[in-house]
Amino acid sequence: MADDHEPLEQWAERRAARRPRQGERRPISLGDEPQHGVHVHPDAPRGIEEWDGQDWVPSGTATNLAAAAAATGEDAVVRARRVPLPEFGRLPKMPDPYRPTIPFHRLIKPSAD
């Protein structure tokens, strides 16, 4: 992850590298159900969206996931290659476990003996 003092030009380059290319297509789920991953319900119809440089716009439909994958072609592969993966050994340090700042002491009630 970039530090807080990254120059704006470098940030803009990283952002541009992650954004879709104009004309890139992706499949989406259709129907009244909430949006899921594209792999959910593989036999359900799919919509095809195309990136116009500003927003994803509808550009067609497909009968199922296999037809949608054929319609989008290499766009999914190109999109997957743009995702930056962390370098080996460069993951953030695991946070320390929470420990309260005020010590907790259990009250021991005197016995009625």
XYZ file of N, CA and C in Angstrom:
339
model
N 0.843 -1.175 0.000
C 0.000 0.000 0.000
C 0.886 1.234 0.000
N 0.455 2.250 -0.659
C 1.246 3.465 -0.774
C 1.243 4.230 0.544
N 2.330 4.937 0.788
C 2.395 5.726 2.011
C 1.603 7.026 1.838
N 1.436 7.763 2.924
C 0.620 8.978 2.898
C 1.274 10.116 2.136
N 2.549 10.027 1.863
C 3.278 11.113 1.217
C 3.587 10.802 -0.248
N 2.790 9.960 -0.856
C 2.995 9.595 -2.250
C 2.644 10.784 -3.150
N 3.497 11.110 -4.120
C 3.169 12.209 -5.037
C 1.893 11.910 -5.827
N 1.158 12.954 -6.160
C -0.109 12.806 -6.851
C 0.055 12.117 -8.197
N 1.149 12.371 -8.898
C 1.370 11.756 -10.205
C 1.479 10.240 -10.085
N 2.185 9.760 -9.059
C 2.322 8.314 -8.869
C 0.982 7.688 -8.509
N 0.214 8.366 -7.667
C -1.108 7.862 -7.305
C -1.991 7.782 -8.545
N -1.958 8.806 -9.393
C -2.785 8.822 -10.602
C -2.381 7.695 -11.549
N -1.084 7.395 -11.647
C -0.629 6.291 -12.492
C -1.149 4.958 -11.963
N -1.070 4.757 -10.649
C -1.572 3.508 -10.056
C -3.072 3.375 -10.274
N -3.800 4.467 -10.110
C -5.249 4.449 -10.299
C -5.596 4.148 -11.755
N -4.911 4.763 -12.685
C -5.177 4.536 -14.106
C -4.876 3.084 -14.489
N -3.878 2.472 -13.866
C -3.529 1.087 -14.175
C -4.621 0.122 -13.699
N -5.335 0.479 -12.627
C -6.382 -0.395 -12.098
C -7.724 -0.211 -12.798
N -7.942 0.931 -13.405
C -9.244 1.208 -14.027
C -9.427 0.389 -15.297
N -10.676 0.087 -15.644
C -10.933 -0.670 -16.875
C -10.560 0.143 -18.108
N -10.229 -0.564 -19.171
C -9.940 0.087 -20.454
C -11.255 0.363 -21.171
N -11.311 1.413 -21.953
C -12.528 1.739 -22.683
C -12.863 0.594 -23.641
N -14.126 0.170 -23.633
C -14.569 -0.943 -24.466
C -14.481 -2.293 -23.777
N -13.909 -2.345 -22.584
C -13.816 -3.605 -21.845
C -15.213 -4.039 -21.412
N -15.480 -5.354 -21.465
C -16.793 -5.877 -21.129
C -16.725 -6.809 -19.935
N -17.850 -6.896 -19.206
C -17.947 -7.813 -18.067
C -19.361 -8.352 -17.969
N -19.513 -9.605 -17.483
C -20.855 -10.153 -17.280
C -21.400 -9.732 -15.916
N -22.712 -9.582 -15.814
C -23.372 -9.296 -14.535
C -24.585 -10.202 -14.410
N -24.996 -10.454 -13.195
C -26.188 -11.263 -12.945
C -27.425 -10.426 -13.233
N -28.451 -11.071 -13.763
C -29.734 -10.408 -14.009
C -30.769 -10.973 -13.065
N -31.808 -10.244 -12.819
C -32.900 -10.740 -12.000
C -33.149 -9.842 -10.816
N -34.118 -10.271 -10.002
C -34.532 -9.481 -8.849
C -33.678 -9.743 -7.617
N -32.849 -10.777 -7.664
C -32.019 -11.105 -6.511
C -30.917 -10.065 -6.338
N -30.406 -9.916 -5.114
C -29.279 -9.009 -4.926
C -28.076 -9.473 -5.755
N -27.223 -8.543 -6.131
C -26.055 -8.880 -6.951
C -25.132 -9.808 -6.183
N -24.719 -10.879 -6.841
C -23.769 -11.846 -6.285
C -22.547 -11.865 -7.172
N -21.637 -12.749 -6.842
C -20.523 -13.013 -7.730
C -21.044 -13.618 -9.024
N -20.313 -13.428 -10.100
C -20.768 -13.890 -11.412
C -20.855 -15.417 -11.460
N -20.171 -16.121 -10.570
C -20.178 -17.583 -10.575
C -21.435 -18.178 -9.925
N -22.218 -17.387 -9.199
C -23.416 -17.875 -8.526
C -24.516 -18.083 -9.565
N -25.213 -19.177 -9.496
C -26.278 -19.553 -10.437
C -25.760 -19.523 -11.882
N -24.883 -20.454 -12.249
C -24.273 -20.418 -13.582
C -25.252 -20.577 -14.736
N -26.446 -21.125 -14.500
C -27.409 -21.310 -15.593
C -28.358 -20.127 -15.760
N -28.266 -19.134 -14.907
C -29.147 -17.969 -14.993
C -28.684 -17.038 -16.119
N -29.601 -16.260 -16.703
C -29.199 -15.319 -17.756
C -28.280 -14.227 -17.209
N -27.451 -13.709 -18.084
C -26.480 -12.684 -17.708
C -26.630 -11.470 -18.607
N -26.302 -10.334 -18.046
C -26.195 -9.122 -18.841
C -24.730 -8.870 -19.145
N -24.461 -8.182 -20.214
C -23.087 -7.807 -20.575
C -23.003 -6.288 -20.465
N -22.048 -5.803 -19.693
C -21.820 -4.363 -19.565
C -20.501 -4.005 -20.223
N -20.431 -2.793 -20.744
C -19.213 -2.305 -21.400
C -18.808 -0.987 -20.759
N -17.512 -0.822 -20.527
C -16.975 0.400 -19.926
C -16.837 1.464 -21.005
N -17.498 2.610 -20.805
C -17.451 3.679 -21.804
C -16.445 4.767 -21.451
N -15.615 4.502 -20.469
C -14.619 5.478 -20.033
C -15.044 6.208 -18.772
N -16.326 6.143 -18.445
C -16.843 6.808 -17.256
C -17.689 5.885 -16.393
N -18.453 4.995 -17.048
C -19.379 4.144 -16.317
C -19.595 2.847 -17.096
N -20.104 1.816 -16.390
C -20.472 0.564 -17.040
C -21.870 0.736 -17.628
N -22.035 0.500 -18.931
C -23.325 0.643 -19.607
C -23.731 -0.710 -20.197
N -25.039 -1.015 -20.214
C -25.494 -2.288 -20.780
C -25.169 -2.372 -22.270
N -24.714 -3.546 -22.704
C -24.411 -3.697 -24.125
C -24.948 -4.998 -24.709
N -25.559 -5.864 -23.892
C -26.114 -7.102 -24.429
C -26.515 -8.055 -23.330
N -26.949 -9.243 -23.745
C -27.335 -10.291 -22.801
C -26.738 -11.618 -23.253
N -26.722 -12.564 -22.324
C -26.259 -13.922 -22.609
C -27.177 -14.890 -21.874
N -27.326 -16.090 -22.410
C -28.253 -17.057 -21.828
C -27.758 -17.668 -20.522
N -26.434 -17.775 -20.333
C -25.889 -18.350 -19.104
C -24.447 -17.876 -18.915
N -23.796 -18.391 -17.897
C -22.435 -17.959 -17.579
C -21.448 -18.314 -18.688
N -21.573 -19.494 -19.274
C -20.642 -19.897 -20.337
C -20.766 -18.977 -21.549
N -21.991 -18.623 -21.916
C -22.185 -17.713 -23.050
C -21.668 -16.320 -22.732
N -21.839 -15.890 -21.485
C -21.333 -14.571 -21.080
C -19.811 -14.550 -21.104
N -19.182 -15.644 -20.656
C -17.718 -15.715 -20.686
C -17.197 -15.685 -22.116
N -17.920 -16.349 -23.029
C -17.516 -16.321 -24.435
C -17.685 -14.927 -25.025
N -18.719 -14.202 -24.590
C -18.974 -12.858 -25.124
C -17.959 -11.840 -24.611
N -17.513 -12.010 -23.369
C -16.555 -11.047 -22.819
C -15.127 -11.379 -23.220
N -14.875 -12.600 -23.643
C -13.565 -12.981 -24.176
C -12.425 -12.774 -23.209
N -11.391 -12.133 -23.683
C -10.175 -11.939 -22.907
C -10.279 -10.824 -21.873
N -11.395 -10.090 -21.845
C -11.498 -8.958 -20.932
C -11.345 -9.378 -19.476
N -11.890 -10.528 -19.097
C -11.783 -10.995 -17.715
C -10.333 -11.314 -17.362
N -9.599 -11.890 -18.302
C -8.191 -12.216 -18.056
C -7.379 -10.934 -17.898
N -7.628 -9.969 -18.765
C -6.920 -8.690 -18.686
C -7.226 -8.001 -17.365
N -8.494 -8.039 -16.932
C -8.898 -7.417 -15.679
C -8.201 -8.091 -14.502
N -8.078 -9.409 -14.539
C -7.430 -10.134 -13.448
C -5.941 -9.808 -13.378
N -5.305 -9.582 -14.505
C -3.873 -9.254 -14.508
C -3.601 -7.864 -13.936
N -4.603 -6.973 -13.962
C -4.416 -5.621 -13.439
C -4.435 -5.567 -11.926
N -4.962 -6.596 -11.272
C -5.067 -6.579 -9.815
C -3.671 -6.734 -9.225
N -3.212 -5.747 -8.463
C -1.874 -5.863 -7.888
C -1.878 -6.831 -6.706
N -0.933 -7.723 -6.689
C -0.775 -8.651 -5.580
C 0.373 -8.190 -4.701
N 0.291 -8.415 -3.407
C 1.384 -7.979 -2.533
C 2.641 -8.795 -2.796
N 3.775 -8.141 -2.651
C 5.037 -8.843 -2.808
C 5.221 -9.804 -1.635
N 5.960 -10.877 -1.868
C 6.188 -11.856 -0.821
C 6.894 -11.193 0.351
N 6.364 -11.381 1.542
C 6.969 -10.820 2.732
C 6.619 -9.355 2.961
N 5.747 -8.786 2.143
C 5.419 -7.373 2.275
C 4.011 -7.159 2.836
N 3.425 -8.184 3.411
C 2.104 -8.030 4.002
C 2.217 -7.192 5.272
N 1.169 -6.486 5.638
C 1.235 -5.677 6.853
C 1.405 -6.546 8.086
N 1.999 -5.969 9.101
C 2.231 -6.678 10.351
C 0.894 -6.952 11.031
N 0.773 -8.122 11.617
C -0.450 -8.480 12.319
C -0.596 -7.590 13.547
N -1.785 -7.042 13.786
C -1.941 -6.160 14.943
C -1.831 -6.926 16.250
N -1.399 -6.221 17.283
C -1.325 -6.827 18.609
C -2.730 -7.093 19.112
N -2.906 -8.140 19.916
C -4.239 -8.408 20.443
C -4.681 -7.296 21.389
N -5.979 -7.103 21.486
C -6.513 -6.056 22.353
C -6.309 -6.441 23.804
N -5.785 -5.515 24.541
C -5.640 -5.682 25.985
C -6.157 -4.400 26.633
N -7.133 -4.523 27.522
C -7.681 -3.308 28.127
C -6.621 -2.555 28.914
N -6.770 -1.237 28.962
C -5.783 -0.413 29.663
C -6.044 -0.352 31.150
N -7.274 -0.625 31.554
C -7.605 -0.606 32.978
C -7.646 -2.043 33.465
N -6.869 -2.363 34.516
C -6.887 -3.742 35.000
C -8.262 -4.109 35.557
N -8.639 -5.327 35.316
C -9.926 -5.826 35.780
C -9.677 -6.775 36.944
N -10.360 -6.516 38.050
C -10.231 -7.377 39.227
C -11.615 -7.855 39.621
N -11.745 -9.134 39.811
C -13.017 -9.705 40.230
C -13.190 -9.462 41.724
N -14.357 -8.981 42.099
C -14.664 -8.782 43.522
C -15.024 -10.125 44.123
N -14.413 -10.402 45.221
C -14.711 -11.650 45.930
C -15.573 -11.290 47.132
N -16.769 -11.812 47.123
C -17.689 -11.515 48.222
C -17.292 -12.358 49.430
N -17.327 -11.748 50.598
C -17.009 -12.536 51.797
C -18.079 -13.592 52.038
N -17.650 -14.725 52.510
C -18.596 -15.811 52.741
C -19.424 -15.537 53.997
N -20.570 -16.118 54.043
C -21.492 -15.885 55.160
C -21.209 -16.848 56.325
N -20.038 -17.381 56.444
C -19.717 -18.346 57.515
C -19.594 -17.684 58.836
